[in-house]
Amino acid sequence: MQYKKWETVLSIVLFGLLTFLFARFFLNSLGGPRAMNEAFPFLTNGGGRLASTLLLAIFFSLFIPSKLTFWLFVFPCAVVAALYSPFARVYGPPDYQSLISALATNKEEAFEFLTQIPIKVYFKGALVPGLALLSYYLAHISHIRPWRNKVYILTSLFIFIVFTEPSAFVRKTFTAAYQTQKTINELKNASTTNSWPDGPKVLQDKDYVLIIGESARKDYFHLYGYPVANTPFLDSVNSITVNGLEAGGTYTIGSLTNMLTRGDKKNWKPKFEYSLIDLANRSGIKTFWISNQGLSGKYDTPVSTIGFKANVTKFLHSGAYDSKNLSDFLLIRQLRNILDSKTKGGRLIILHTIGSHPDACRRIEDMKDKFEVTRKDLGYVACYVTSIKKTDAFLQKVYTTMQKSSAKSGRPFSIIYFSDHGQIHRNINGKIIINNNSASKFHYDVPLIRIDSDFKTRLHLKSQKSGLNFTEGLANWMGIQNPQLQHYDLFDGKDDLTDYGLSKKIEAIKNPEDPAIDISPYLKSENSGS
């Protein structure tokens, strides 16, 4: 009899331990601390990881022992958590950003993304349904039935009513799914909607080339002070360099939709019917969107929707290209084809590069003069520094191509280069990786360079410019006037009157400052003089 009693106690203790471990790995698979804060809002001011895990364990303990609730609720949740765990490492808890970014990912990008995730992340994800099953079978063979204990039930209800909002996490996840579906519906409507009113036509024969960089942090450009000379072209060409442009977000879709539409600046939300392409089209400028980014559908991602509004649209990553790592240099051929066509009036040519998008080492496979370092943990950083050098070489090729075309056609040109957002440093398995798995305080700091055919000098401007005003600034660059536009100059050297709450966004980023890592002391001899 005594043995039976101790066996029951041991089974209950083991069940509690397994349920606690299940709750811990479940939360980690859905975003770690951020998921805890969303599931248990009262803990955001220091309640602690242990307390939040314990509360979730109590919650699950009421559902695991029942066959019905386990297979219909607990186990499906465990499987979803396991599948989401690689994304949680990058995006945190499920939200609009994670869902819309997953939607915009093609096969190649998904493969690159998944191969950067450490094996232990997949192992921990697999533990979630495994621990759930162990807890269930232990409860089943030991006849553990928590709902029969009135004290346990009443205590659990008291804890959840007083201290938590147990539905918050699920509610926010479903809200994110709803917002994503709403955005997709808006994209379908916006694809044929142009809300810009008529304005004066731009008649000047001129070519405007807007180059969108990818994942390029400003502080990794030698032009902006990085110790390694990875921007020889930008260091010498006559240009205007702006030190102070802030991106429209921390990931490609969030940033570019804010920067390439005239949106709701107060709430940092784009308005797709007021896109830059729509504005240029309304002003009589011929528009071209040539992209080396992935394409999963014509109107099912925000950026592709903007791109397909152009008069001519081409995605290199479509059809058979989905599985290839294509170089940005292939965009030059597309640019030449456009320039070879005679035309009157203005042309806006947007080149969307893959730039420094992870995996940066894959981006530079066609570079002969890569930076290499003696420290193995900085190997990826060296790839990233080289990817900036490749961007510099790409810009030089664009400039040379435009010069040759201008000499033949007599059309002046202007080039603008900027990046959509920066990245953050992470130590993964003893190596420093630069990716987008969290927000850095330097995430919004991006380069902005303008090169005109008639520039005779170099000019460096230090002025705070919000990416939320970017569409207005580009309109001014192209000489566009419209009743719904206010004059705004990206290159006047003046700070914006407001940052639209950006300083608070940066302050809310909990990660410590992570400035660029100087690899110059560790460069191998063959490129130490670079």
Short mmCIF file of C-alpha atoms in Angstrom, two decimals:
data_model
loop_
_atom_site.label_atom_id
_atom_site.label_comp_id
_atom_site.label_asym_id
_atom_site.label_seq_id
_atom_site.Cartn_x
_atom_site.Cartn_y
_atom_site.Cartn_z
CA MET A 1 0.00 0.00 0.00
CA GLN A 2 2.82 2.35 0.94
CA TYR A 3 4.61 1.38 -2.29
CA LYS A 4 1.51 2.27 -4.34
CA LYS A 5 1.30 5.65 -2.65
CA TRP A 6 4.92 6.49 -3.44
CA GLU A 7 4.49 5.24 -7.00
CA THR A 8 1.54 7.62 -7.45
CA VAL A 9 3.49 10.54 -5.97
CA LEU A 10 6.46 9.77 -8.22
CA SER A 11 4.21 9.59 -11.28
CA ILE A 12 2.63 12.96 -10.46
CA VAL A 13 6.06 14.57 -9.89
CA LEU A 14 7.38 13.11 -13.16
CA PHE A 15 4.25 14.25 -14.99
CA GLY A 16 4.72 17.74 -13.60
CA LEU A 17 8.39 17.78 -14.66
CA LEU A 18 7.61 16.58 -18.19
CA THR A 19 4.78 19.10 -18.53
CA PHE A 20 7.08 21.87 -17.30
CA LEU A 21 9.75 20.90 -19.86
CA PHE A 22 7.09 20.72 -22.57
CA ALA A 23 5.89 24.24 -21.67
CA ARG A 24 9.45 25.56 -21.74
CA PHE A 25 10.31 24.13 -25.16
CA PHE A 26 6.87 25.12 -26.46
CA LEU A 27 7.46 28.77 -25.56
CA ASN A 28 10.99 28.70 -26.97
CA SER A 29 9.67 27.31 -30.25
CA LEU A 30 7.21 30.19 -30.54
CA GLY A 31 9.64 33.00 -29.84
CA GLY A 32 11.14 32.61 -26.37
CA PRO A 33 10.85 35.65 -24.06
CA ARG A 34 8.66 37.61 -26.47
CA ALA A 35 6.19 34.72 -26.65
CA MET A 36 6.17 34.56 -22.85
CA ASN A 37 5.44 38.26 -22.60
CA GLU A 38 2.56 37.99 -25.04
CA ALA A 39 1.09 34.93 -23.36
CA PHE A 40 1.57 36.39 -19.88
CA PRO A 41 1.56 40.20 -20.12
CA PHE A 42 1.91 40.73 -16.36
CA LEU A 43 5.41 39.24 -16.54
CA THR A 44 6.82 41.89 -18.86
CA ASN A 45 8.17 43.89 -15.94
CA GLY A 46 10.46 41.18 -14.62
CA GLY A 47 8.14 38.30 -13.73
CA GLY A 48 10.75 35.94 -15.09
CA ARG A 49 11.11 33.01 -17.39
CA LEU A 50 10.56 30.43 -14.66
CA ALA A 51 7.21 31.88 -13.61
CA SER A 52 5.88 32.16 -17.17
CA THR A 53 6.88 28.56 -17.94
CA LEU A 54 5.27 27.35 -14.73
CA LEU A 55 2.01 29.09 -15.55
CA LEU A 56 1.88 27.59 -19.02
CA ALA A 57 2.68 24.16 -17.56
CA ILE A 58 -0.30 24.47 -15.20
CA PHE A 59 -2.46 25.44 -18.16
CA PHE A 60 -1.37 22.44 -20.25
CA SER A 61 -1.61 20.02 -17.32
CA LEU A 62 -5.38 20.43 -17.40
CA PHE A 63 -5.58 19.31 -21.05
CA ILE A 64 -2.79 16.75 -21.55
CA PRO A 65 -4.31 13.81 -19.58
CA SER A 66 -7.58 13.84 -21.54
CA LYS A 67 -7.44 11.84 -24.76
CA LEU A 68 -9.88 14.18 -26.47
CA THR A 69 -8.24 17.50 -25.54
CA PHE A 70 -4.72 16.12 -26.06
CA TRP A 71 -5.22 14.98 -29.65
CA LEU A 72 -7.53 17.84 -30.66
CA PHE A 73 -5.69 20.69 -28.90
CA VAL A 74 -2.37 19.97 -27.20
CA PHE A 75 -0.68 17.77 -29.81
CA PRO A 76 -1.64 19.98 -32.81
CA CYS A 77 -0.28 23.00 -30.91
CA ALA A 78 2.94 21.08 -30.24
CA VAL A 79 3.37 20.19 -33.92
CA VAL A 80 2.74 23.79 -35.00
CA ALA A 81 5.31 25.00 -32.45
CA ALA A 82 7.87 22.49 -33.73
CA LEU A 83 7.34 23.57 -37.34
CA TYR A 84 7.50 27.25 -36.42
CA SER A 85 10.66 26.98 -34.28
CA PRO A 86 13.13 27.89 -37.11
CA PHE A 87 11.07 31.01 -37.91
CA ALA A 88 10.83 31.94 -34.23
CA ARG A 89 14.60 32.20 -34.13
CA VAL A 90 14.43 34.95 -36.76
CA TYR A 91 11.06 36.67 -36.31
CA GLY A 92 10.04 35.86 -32.75
CA PRO A 93 6.37 35.05 -32.00
CA PRO A 94 3.98 34.69 -34.96
CA ASP A 95 2.95 38.13 -36.15
CA TYR A 96 2.24 40.01 -39.36
CA GLN A 97 5.95 40.35 -40.17
CA SER A 98 6.70 36.64 -39.85
CA LEU A 99 3.61 35.53 -41.79
CA ILE A 100 3.94 38.02 -44.66
CA SER A 101 7.69 37.38 -44.90
CA ALA A 102 7.11 33.62 -45.09
CA LEU A 103 4.55 34.27 -47.81
CA ALA A 104 7.11 36.27 -49.81
CA THR A 105 9.80 33.58 -49.60
CA ASN A 106 10.58 31.41 -52.62
CA LYS A 107 12.23 27.98 -52.62
CA GLU A 108 15.80 29.27 -52.88
CA GLU A 109 15.37 31.82 -50.09
CA ALA A 110 13.67 29.24 -47.90
CA PHE A 111 16.55 26.81 -48.44
CA GLU A 112 19.15 29.46 -47.57
CA PHE A 113 17.15 30.48 -44.53
CA LEU A 114 16.73 26.93 -43.22
CA THR A 115 20.36 25.95 -43.79
CA GLN A 116 21.53 28.83 -41.59
CA ILE A 117 19.55 27.52 -38.62
CA PRO A 118 21.71 25.45 -36.21
CA ILE A 119 20.82 21.75 -35.92
CA LYS A 120 20.09 22.19 -32.22
CA VAL A 121 17.14 24.48 -33.08
CA TYR A 122 15.50 21.68 -35.08
CA PHE A 123 16.27 19.22 -32.29
CA LYS A 124 14.68 21.47 -29.68
CA GLY A 125 11.66 21.92 -31.93
CA ALA A 126 11.27 18.16 -32.28
CA LEU A 127 11.32 17.86 -28.48
CA VAL A 128 8.03 19.77 -28.23
CA PRO A 129 5.71 17.06 -29.62
CA GLY A 130 7.99 14.41 -28.09
CA LEU A 131 7.61 15.80 -24.57
CA ALA A 132 3.88 16.24 -25.14
CA LEU A 133 3.55 12.55 -26.04
CA LEU A 134 5.61 11.45 -23.03
CA SER A 135 3.44 13.58 -20.71
CA TYR A 136 0.27 12.19 -22.23
CA TYR A 137 1.30 8.52 -22.01
CA LEU A 138 2.54 8.93 -18.43
CA ALA A 139 -0.78 10.51 -17.45
CA HIS A 140 -2.60 7.72 -19.28
CA ILE A 141 -0.81 4.77 -17.64
CA SER A 142 -0.75 6.43 -14.20
CA HIS A 143 -4.41 7.51 -14.37
CA ILE A 144 -3.55 11.16 -13.61
CA ARG A 145 -6.73 13.24 -13.78
CA PRO A 146 -6.10 16.82 -12.57
CA TRP A 147 -9.70 17.90 -13.20
CA ARG A 148 -10.87 15.60 -10.41
CA ASN A 149 -8.95 17.66 -7.86
CA LYS A 150 -11.18 20.64 -7.01
CA VAL A 151 -8.42 22.43 -5.10
CA TYR A 152 -6.09 22.19 -8.12
CA ILE A 153 -8.81 23.42 -10.48
CA LEU A 154 -9.81 26.36 -8.29
CA THR A 155 -6.19 27.35 -7.66
CA SER A 156 -5.39 27.22 -11.37
CA LEU A 157 -8.42 29.31 -12.27
CA PHE A 158 -7.52 31.87 -9.61
CA ILE A 159 -3.96 32.21 -10.94
CA PHE A 160 -5.10 32.67 -14.53
CA ILE A 161 -7.89 35.11 -13.74
CA VAL A 162 -5.78 37.29 -11.46
CA PHE A 163 -2.38 37.21 -13.14
CA THR A 164 -2.68 36.30 -16.80
CA GLU A 165 -4.45 36.72 -20.06
CA PRO A 166 -4.13 33.13 -21.33
CA SER A 167 -5.84 33.88 -24.62
CA ALA A 168 -3.53 36.78 -25.51
CA PHE A 169 -0.94 34.78 -27.43
CA VAL A 170 -3.51 32.81 -29.43
CA ARG A 171 -5.54 35.95 -30.07
CA LYS A 172 -2.50 37.85 -31.33
CA THR A 173 -1.53 34.98 -33.58
CA PHE A 174 -4.98 34.85 -35.14
CA THR A 175 -4.96 38.65 -35.41
CA ALA A 176 -1.67 38.44 -37.33
CA ALA A 177 -3.18 35.84 -39.65
CA TYR A 178 -6.20 38.08 -40.19
CA GLN A 179 -3.98 41.09 -40.92
CA THR A 180 -1.97 39.04 -43.40
CA GLN A 181 -5.11 37.90 -45.24
CA LYS A 182 -6.44 41.47 -45.18
CA THR A 183 -3.19 42.71 -46.71
CA ILE A 184 -3.40 40.09 -49.46
CA ASN A 185 -6.92 41.27 -50.28
CA GLU A 186 -5.75 44.89 -50.28
CA LEU A 187 -2.93 43.96 -52.65
CA LYS A 188 -5.37 42.47 -55.14
CA ASN A 189 -7.42 45.67 -55.09
CA ALA A 190 -4.37 47.96 -55.13
CA SER A 191 -2.88 46.16 -58.14
CA THR A 192 -5.30 48.05 -60.41
CA THR A 193 -5.80 51.18 -58.31
CA ASN A 194 -3.92 54.46 -58.70
CA SER A 195 -5.18 57.13 -56.32
CA TRP A 196 -2.73 59.87 -57.31
CA PRO A 197 -4.59 62.76 -58.99
CA ASP A 198 -3.47 64.09 -62.35
CA GLY A 199 -0.61 66.57 -62.32
CA PRO A 200 1.84 68.19 -64.75
CA LYS A 201 3.63 65.73 -67.02
CA VAL A 202 7.40 65.37 -66.79
CA LEU A 203 8.62 66.03 -70.31
CA GLN A 204 12.40 66.14 -69.85
CA ASP A 205 14.36 63.45 -71.65
CA LYS A 206 16.19 61.94 -68.68
CA ASP A 207 16.87 58.55 -67.18
CA TYR A 208 16.44 57.95 -63.44
CA VAL A 209 17.91 54.76 -62.01
CA LEU A 210 16.83 53.75 -58.52
CA ILE A 211 18.91 50.91 -57.10
CA ILE A 212 17.49 49.10 -54.07
CA GLY A 213 20.19 47.49 -51.95
CA GLU A 214 19.43 44.53 -49.73
CA SER A 215 20.39 44.07 -46.06
CA ALA A 216 23.32 46.51 -46.36
CA ARG A 217 24.30 48.27 -43.14
CA LYS A 218 25.74 51.73 -43.63
CA ASP A 219 28.56 51.19 -41.13
CA TYR A 220 30.03 48.39 -43.28
CA PHE A 221 30.73 50.79 -46.19
CA HIS A 222 34.22 52.29 -46.39
CA LEU A 223 32.44 55.35 -47.79
CA TYR A 224 30.82 55.76 -44.37
CA GLY A 225 33.97 55.06 -42.37
CA TYR A 226 34.45 51.29 -42.30
CA PRO A 227 38.20 50.55 -42.01
CA VAL A 228 38.38 48.05 -44.92
CA ALA A 229 38.45 49.68 -48.36
CA ASN A 230 35.46 47.87 -49.87
CA THR A 231 33.94 50.81 -51.81
CA PRO A 232 36.68 52.04 -54.19
CA PHE A 233 34.18 53.30 -56.78
CA LEU A 234 31.97 55.17 -54.34
CA ASP A 235 35.07 56.60 -52.68
CA SER A 236 36.10 58.30 -55.92
CA VAL A 237 33.04 59.06 -58.06
CA ASN A 238 31.49 62.54 -57.98
CA SER A 239 28.38 62.10 -55.88
CA ILE A 240 26.23 63.22 -52.97
CA THR A 241 26.43 60.99 -49.92
CA VAL A 242 23.77 61.36 -47.23
CA ASN A 243 24.66 60.20 -43.75
CA GLY A 244 21.38 59.93 -41.87
CA LEU A 245 18.77 58.10 -43.96
CA GLU A 246 16.64 55.87 -41.74
CA ALA A 247 14.91 52.86 -43.28
CA GLY A 248 11.16 52.40 -43.25
CA GLY A 249 11.36 49.15 -41.28
CA THR A 250 13.60 46.31 -40.17
CA TYR A 251 12.72 43.80 -42.89
CA THR A 252 12.35 44.09 -46.66
CA ILE A 253 8.57 44.12 -46.99
CA GLY A 254 7.97 46.40 -44.01
CA SER A 255 10.63 48.86 -45.11
CA LEU A 256 10.09 49.05 -48.87
CA THR A 257 6.31 49.31 -48.66
CA ASN A 258 6.75 52.32 -46.37
CA MET A 259 9.52 53.86 -48.47
CA LEU A 260 7.98 53.30 -51.91
CA THR A 261 4.45 54.44 -51.05
CA ARG A 262 3.10 57.59 -49.49
CA GLY A 263 1.59 55.90 -46.50
CA ASP A 264 0.21 56.56 -43.03
CA LYS A 265 3.36 57.93 -41.41
CA LYS A 266 1.90 58.19 -37.95
CA ASN A 267 1.18 54.45 -37.83
CA TRP A 268 3.99 53.34 -40.18
CA LYS A 269 1.54 51.73 -42.61
CA PRO A 270 1.83 51.79 -46.41
CA LYS A 271 -0.88 52.82 -48.87
CA PHE A 272 -0.37 50.73 -51.97
CA GLU A 273 -2.66 52.89 -54.09
CA TYR A 274 -0.18 55.77 -53.55
CA SER A 275 2.96 53.99 -54.73
CA LEU A 276 6.01 55.60 -56.31
CA ILE A 277 5.33 53.64 -59.51
CA ASP A 278 1.76 54.95 -59.64
CA LEU A 279 3.03 58.50 -59.17
CA ALA A 280 5.62 58.19 -61.93
CA ASN A 281 3.07 56.62 -64.28
CA ARG A 282 0.62 59.44 -63.56
CA SER A 283 3.36 61.96 -64.37
CA GLY A 284 4.11 60.51 -67.78
CA ILE A 285 7.37 58.80 -66.82
CA LYS A 286 7.91 55.34 -68.27
CA THR A 287 8.53 52.86 -65.46
CA PHE A 288 10.62 49.69 -65.31
CA TRP A 289 11.00 47.28 -62.39
CA ILE A 290 13.80 44.75 -62.78
CA SER A 291 14.34 42.49 -59.78
CA ASN A 292 16.85 39.89 -58.64
CA GLN A 293 14.63 39.11 -55.66
CA GLY A 294 12.40 36.10 -55.30
CA LEU A 295 8.91 35.99 -56.75
CA SER A 296 6.22 33.76 -55.29
CA GLY A 297 3.27 35.31 -57.09
CA LYS A 298 2.23 38.34 -59.07
CA TYR A 299 0.09 40.02 -56.44
CA ASP A 300 0.56 37.93 -53.30
CA THR A 301 3.41 39.96 -51.76
CA PRO A 302 3.45 43.72 -51.15
CA VAL A 303 6.73 44.42 -52.96
CA SER A 304 5.82 42.40 -56.05
CA THR A 305 2.49 44.24 -56.20
CA ILE A 306 4.31 47.57 -56.37
CA GLY A 307 6.72 46.17 -58.95
CA PHE A 308 4.00 44.85 -61.25
CA LYS A 309 2.49 48.33 -61.48
CA ALA A 310 5.42 49.36 -63.66
CA ASN A 311 5.03 49.56 -67.44
CA VAL A 312 7.66 46.83 -67.74
CA THR A 313 8.35 44.29 -65.00
CA LYS A 314 10.87 41.48 -64.93
CA PHE A 315 11.85 39.16 -62.08
CA LEU A 316 15.00 37.15 -62.75
CA HIS A 317 13.85 34.66 -60.10
CA SER A 318 10.80 33.30 -61.86
CA GLY A 319 10.06 29.95 -63.43
CA ALA A 320 13.27 27.96 -63.86
CA TYR A 321 15.34 30.54 -61.98
CA ASP A 322 13.87 29.69 -58.60
CA SER A 323 16.61 27.24 -57.68
CA LYS A 324 19.58 29.37 -58.79
CA ASN A 325 21.80 31.81 -56.96
CA LEU A 326 21.78 34.61 -59.55
CA SER A 327 24.30 37.42 -59.44
CA ASP A 328 23.21 41.05 -59.37
CA PHE A 329 25.53 41.61 -62.33
CA LEU A 330 22.85 39.94 -64.50
CA LEU A 331 20.72 43.05 -63.96
CA ILE A 332 23.19 45.03 -66.09
CA ARG A 333 22.13 43.11 -69.18
CA GLN A 334 18.50 44.00 -68.49
CA LEU A 335 19.49 47.64 -67.99
CA ARG A 336 21.28 47.72 -71.37
CA ASN A 337 18.22 46.29 -73.09
CA ILE A 338 16.09 49.11 -71.69
CA LEU A 339 18.60 51.80 -72.64
CA ASP A 340 18.90 50.48 -76.19
CA SER A 341 15.24 51.32 -76.80
CA LYS A 342 14.81 54.88 -78.05
CA THR A 343 12.22 56.91 -76.17
CA LYS A 344 11.07 60.42 -75.35
CA GLY A 345 10.47 61.84 -71.90
CA GLY A 346 11.56 60.45 -68.58
CA ARG A 347 12.36 56.87 -67.63
CA LEU A 348 12.40 55.47 -64.10
CA ILE A 349 14.38 52.23 -63.95
CA ILE A 350 14.27 50.41 -60.61
CA LEU A 351 16.88 47.70 -60.06
CA HIS A 352 16.10 45.56 -57.01
CA THR A 353 19.27 43.73 -56.03
CA ILE A 354 19.86 40.70 -53.81
CA GLY A 355 22.83 42.58 -52.35
CA SER A 356 23.99 41.31 -48.96
CA HIS A 357 20.97 39.12 -48.28
CA PRO A 358 21.88 36.04 -46.23
CA ASP A 359 23.71 33.87 -47.10
CA ALA A 360 26.30 36.58 -47.92
CA CYS A 361 28.92 33.94 -48.76
CA ARG A 362 26.70 32.69 -51.60
CA ARG A 363 26.24 36.22 -52.90
CA ILE A 364 29.96 36.60 -53.60
CA GLU A 365 30.65 33.31 -55.37
CA ASP A 366 31.46 35.18 -58.59
CA MET A 367 33.87 37.61 -56.88
CA LYS A 368 37.55 36.91 -57.49
CA ASP A 369 39.00 39.32 -54.92
CA LYS A 370 37.18 38.21 -51.78
CA PHE A 371 38.28 39.37 -48.35
CA GLU A 372 39.58 36.47 -46.28
CA VAL A 373 40.49 36.46 -42.60
CA THR A 374 42.68 34.39 -40.30
CA ARG A 375 39.97 34.09 -37.65
CA LYS A 376 37.45 31.36 -38.47
CA ASP A 377 34.73 32.97 -36.36
CA LEU A 378 34.84 36.07 -38.61
CA GLY A 379 34.62 34.19 -41.90
CA TYR A 380 30.99 35.17 -42.50
CA VAL A 381 31.72 38.80 -41.59
CA ALA A 382 34.41 38.78 -44.27
CA CYS A 383 31.80 37.51 -46.75
CA TYR A 384 29.48 40.34 -45.74
CA VAL A 385 32.25 42.94 -46.17
CA THR A 386 32.95 41.44 -49.61
CA SER A 387 29.26 41.62 -50.51
CA ILE A 388 29.44 45.39 -49.99
CA LYS A 389 32.45 45.44 -52.30
CA LYS A 390 30.38 43.57 -54.87
CA THR A 391 27.62 46.16 -54.51
CA ASP A 392 30.24 48.85 -55.14
CA ALA A 393 31.37 47.01 -58.28
CA PHE A 394 27.74 46.67 -59.38
CA LEU A 395 27.18 50.41 -58.95
CA GLN A 396 30.28 51.08 -61.03
CA LYS A 397 28.93 48.86 -63.81
CA VAL A 398 25.59 50.68 -63.70
CA TYR A 399 27.37 54.04 -63.86
CA THR A 400 29.57 52.96 -66.78
CA THR A 401 26.55 51.59 -68.63
CA MET A 402 24.65 54.84 -68.10
CA GLN A 403 27.64 56.91 -69.25
CA LYS A 404 27.92 54.96 -72.52
CA SER A 405 24.19 55.22 -73.15
CA SER A 406 24.19 58.95 -72.37
CA ALA A 407 27.09 59.57 -74.73
CA LYS A 408 25.18 57.83 -77.51
CA SER A 409 21.67 59.21 -76.85
CA GLY A 410 22.44 62.59 -75.30
CA ARG A 411 20.08 61.80 -72.39
CA PRO A 412 21.32 62.89 -68.95
CA PHE A 413 20.94 60.46 -66.07
CA SER A 414 20.76 60.31 -62.31
CA ILE A 415 21.38 57.29 -60.08
CA ILE A 416 20.22 56.80 -56.49
CA TYR A 417 21.33 53.89 -54.34
CA PHE A 418 19.89 53.03 -50.93
CA SER A 419 19.39 49.89 -48.85
CA ASP A 420 16.12 48.59 -47.47
CA HIS A 421 17.41 47.79 -43.96
CA GLY A 422 20.43 46.62 -41.98
CA GLN A 423 21.07 43.40 -40.05
CA ILE A 424 22.26 42.24 -36.66
CA HIS A 425 25.29 40.27 -35.48
CA ARG A 426 24.60 36.87 -33.90
CA ASN A 427 26.97 34.29 -32.47
CA ILE A 428 25.85 30.92 -33.84
CA ASN A 429 27.92 27.86 -32.99
CA GLY A 430 30.98 30.00 -32.30
CA LYS A 431 30.74 31.99 -35.53
CA ILE A 432 29.63 35.60 -35.98
CA ILE A 433 26.74 35.69 -38.44
CA ILE A 434 25.08 38.83 -39.78
CA ASN A 435 21.40 38.21 -40.44
CA ASN A 436 17.89 39.44 -39.75
CA ASN A 437 16.92 37.17 -36.85
CA SER A 438 16.38 40.09 -34.50
CA ALA A 439 16.43 43.87 -34.50
CA SER A 440 19.64 45.84 -34.06
CA LYS A 441 19.82 49.43 -32.88
CA PHE A 442 21.64 50.02 -36.19
CA HIS A 443 18.97 48.27 -38.26
CA TYR A 444 17.51 51.51 -39.59
CA ASP A 445 20.87 53.08 -40.56
CA VAL A 446 21.17 52.66 -44.32
CA PRO A 447 23.25 54.29 -47.07
CA LEU A 448 21.94 56.90 -49.51
CA ILE A 449 24.06 57.95 -52.50
CA ARG A 450 23.20 60.00 -55.57
CA ILE A 451 25.32 60.08 -58.76
CA ASP A 452 24.34 62.41 -61.63
CA SER A 453 25.84 62.58 -65.10
CA ASP A 454 26.71 66.25 -64.63
CA PHE A 455 28.18 66.12 -61.11
CA LYS A 456 31.62 67.76 -60.93
CA THR A 457 32.38 67.45 -57.21
CA ARG A 458 31.81 65.19 -54.20
CA LEU A 459 29.49 66.26 -51.39
CA HIS A 460 28.95 64.61 -48.00
CA LEU A 461 25.79 65.59 -46.10
CA LYS A 462 24.93 64.69 -42.53
CA SER A 463 21.19 65.04 -42.11
CA GLN A 464 18.48 62.91 -40.53
CA LYS A 465 16.06 61.76 -43.24
CA SER A 466 13.10 59.50 -42.57
CA GLY A 467 12.40 56.68 -45.00
CA LEU A 468 8.72 57.48 -44.54
CA ASN A 469 9.31 60.60 -46.65
CA PHE A 470 11.23 58.71 -49.31
CA THR A 471 8.50 58.70 -51.96
CA GLU A 472 8.16 62.49 -51.70
CA GLY A 473 11.95 62.80 -51.93
CA LEU A 474 12.12 60.62 -55.02
CA ALA A 475 9.30 62.60 -56.61
CA ASN A 476 11.32 65.77 -56.13
CA TRP A 477 14.39 64.01 -57.56
CA MET A 478 12.45 63.28 -60.77
CA GLY A 479 10.89 66.74 -60.95
CA ILE A 480 7.37 65.43 -60.31
CA GLN A 481 4.70 67.84 -59.12
CA ASN A 482 1.33 66.67 -57.84
CA PRO A 483 -1.53 68.31 -55.88
CA GLN A 484 -1.08 65.75 -53.10
CA LEU A 485 2.69 66.17 -52.80
CA GLN A 486 4.59 68.49 -50.50
CA HIS A 487 8.05 69.64 -51.54
CA TYR A 488 10.68 67.47 -49.91
CA ASP A 489 14.39 67.25 -50.74
CA LEU A 490 16.46 64.25 -49.71
CA PHE A 491 19.65 66.11 -50.55
CA ASP A 492 19.22 69.54 -48.95
CA GLY A 493 21.36 68.69 -45.91
CA LYS A 494 18.54 69.56 -43.49
CA ASP A 495 17.19 67.31 -40.73
CA ASP A 496 13.55 66.27 -40.89
CA LEU A 497 11.32 68.01 -38.37
CA THR A 498 10.19 64.65 -36.95
CA ASP A 499 11.35 61.04 -36.99
CA TYR A 500 7.76 59.74 -36.68
CA GLY A 501 8.56 57.89 -33.48
CA LEU A 502 11.68 56.11 -34.75
CA SER A 503 13.76 57.06 -31.71
CA LYS A 504 11.20 55.30 -29.50
CA LYS A 505 11.30 52.23 -31.75
CA ILE A 506 15.08 52.07 -31.44
CA GLU A 507 14.90 52.64 -27.69
CA ALA A 508 12.49 49.69 -27.42
CA ILE A 509 15.03 47.36 -29.05
CA LYS A 510 16.45 45.37 -26.13
CA ASN A 511 19.49 44.00 -27.94
CA PRO A 512 22.76 45.75 -27.00
CA GLU A 513 24.46 47.98 -29.55
CA ASP A 514 26.37 45.96 -32.14
CA PRO A 515 28.57 48.26 -34.24
CA ALA A 516 30.35 46.96 -37.34
CA ILE A 517 33.15 44.49 -36.64
CA ASP A 518 36.53 45.60 -37.97
CA ILE A 519 38.17 42.68 -39.78
CA SER A 520 41.21 44.65 -40.97
CA PRO A 521 43.57 43.27 -38.26
CA TYR A 522 42.72 39.72 -39.39
CA LEU A 523 42.89 40.07 -43.18
CA LYS A 524 45.10 37.55 -44.90
CA SER A 525 48.23 38.95 -46.50
CA GLU A 526 46.93 38.80 -50.08
CA ASN A 527 44.20 41.35 -49.35
CA SER A 528 45.57 43.15 -46.30
CA GLY A 529 46.32 46.17 -48.43
CA SER A 530 42.75 46.45 -49.69
#
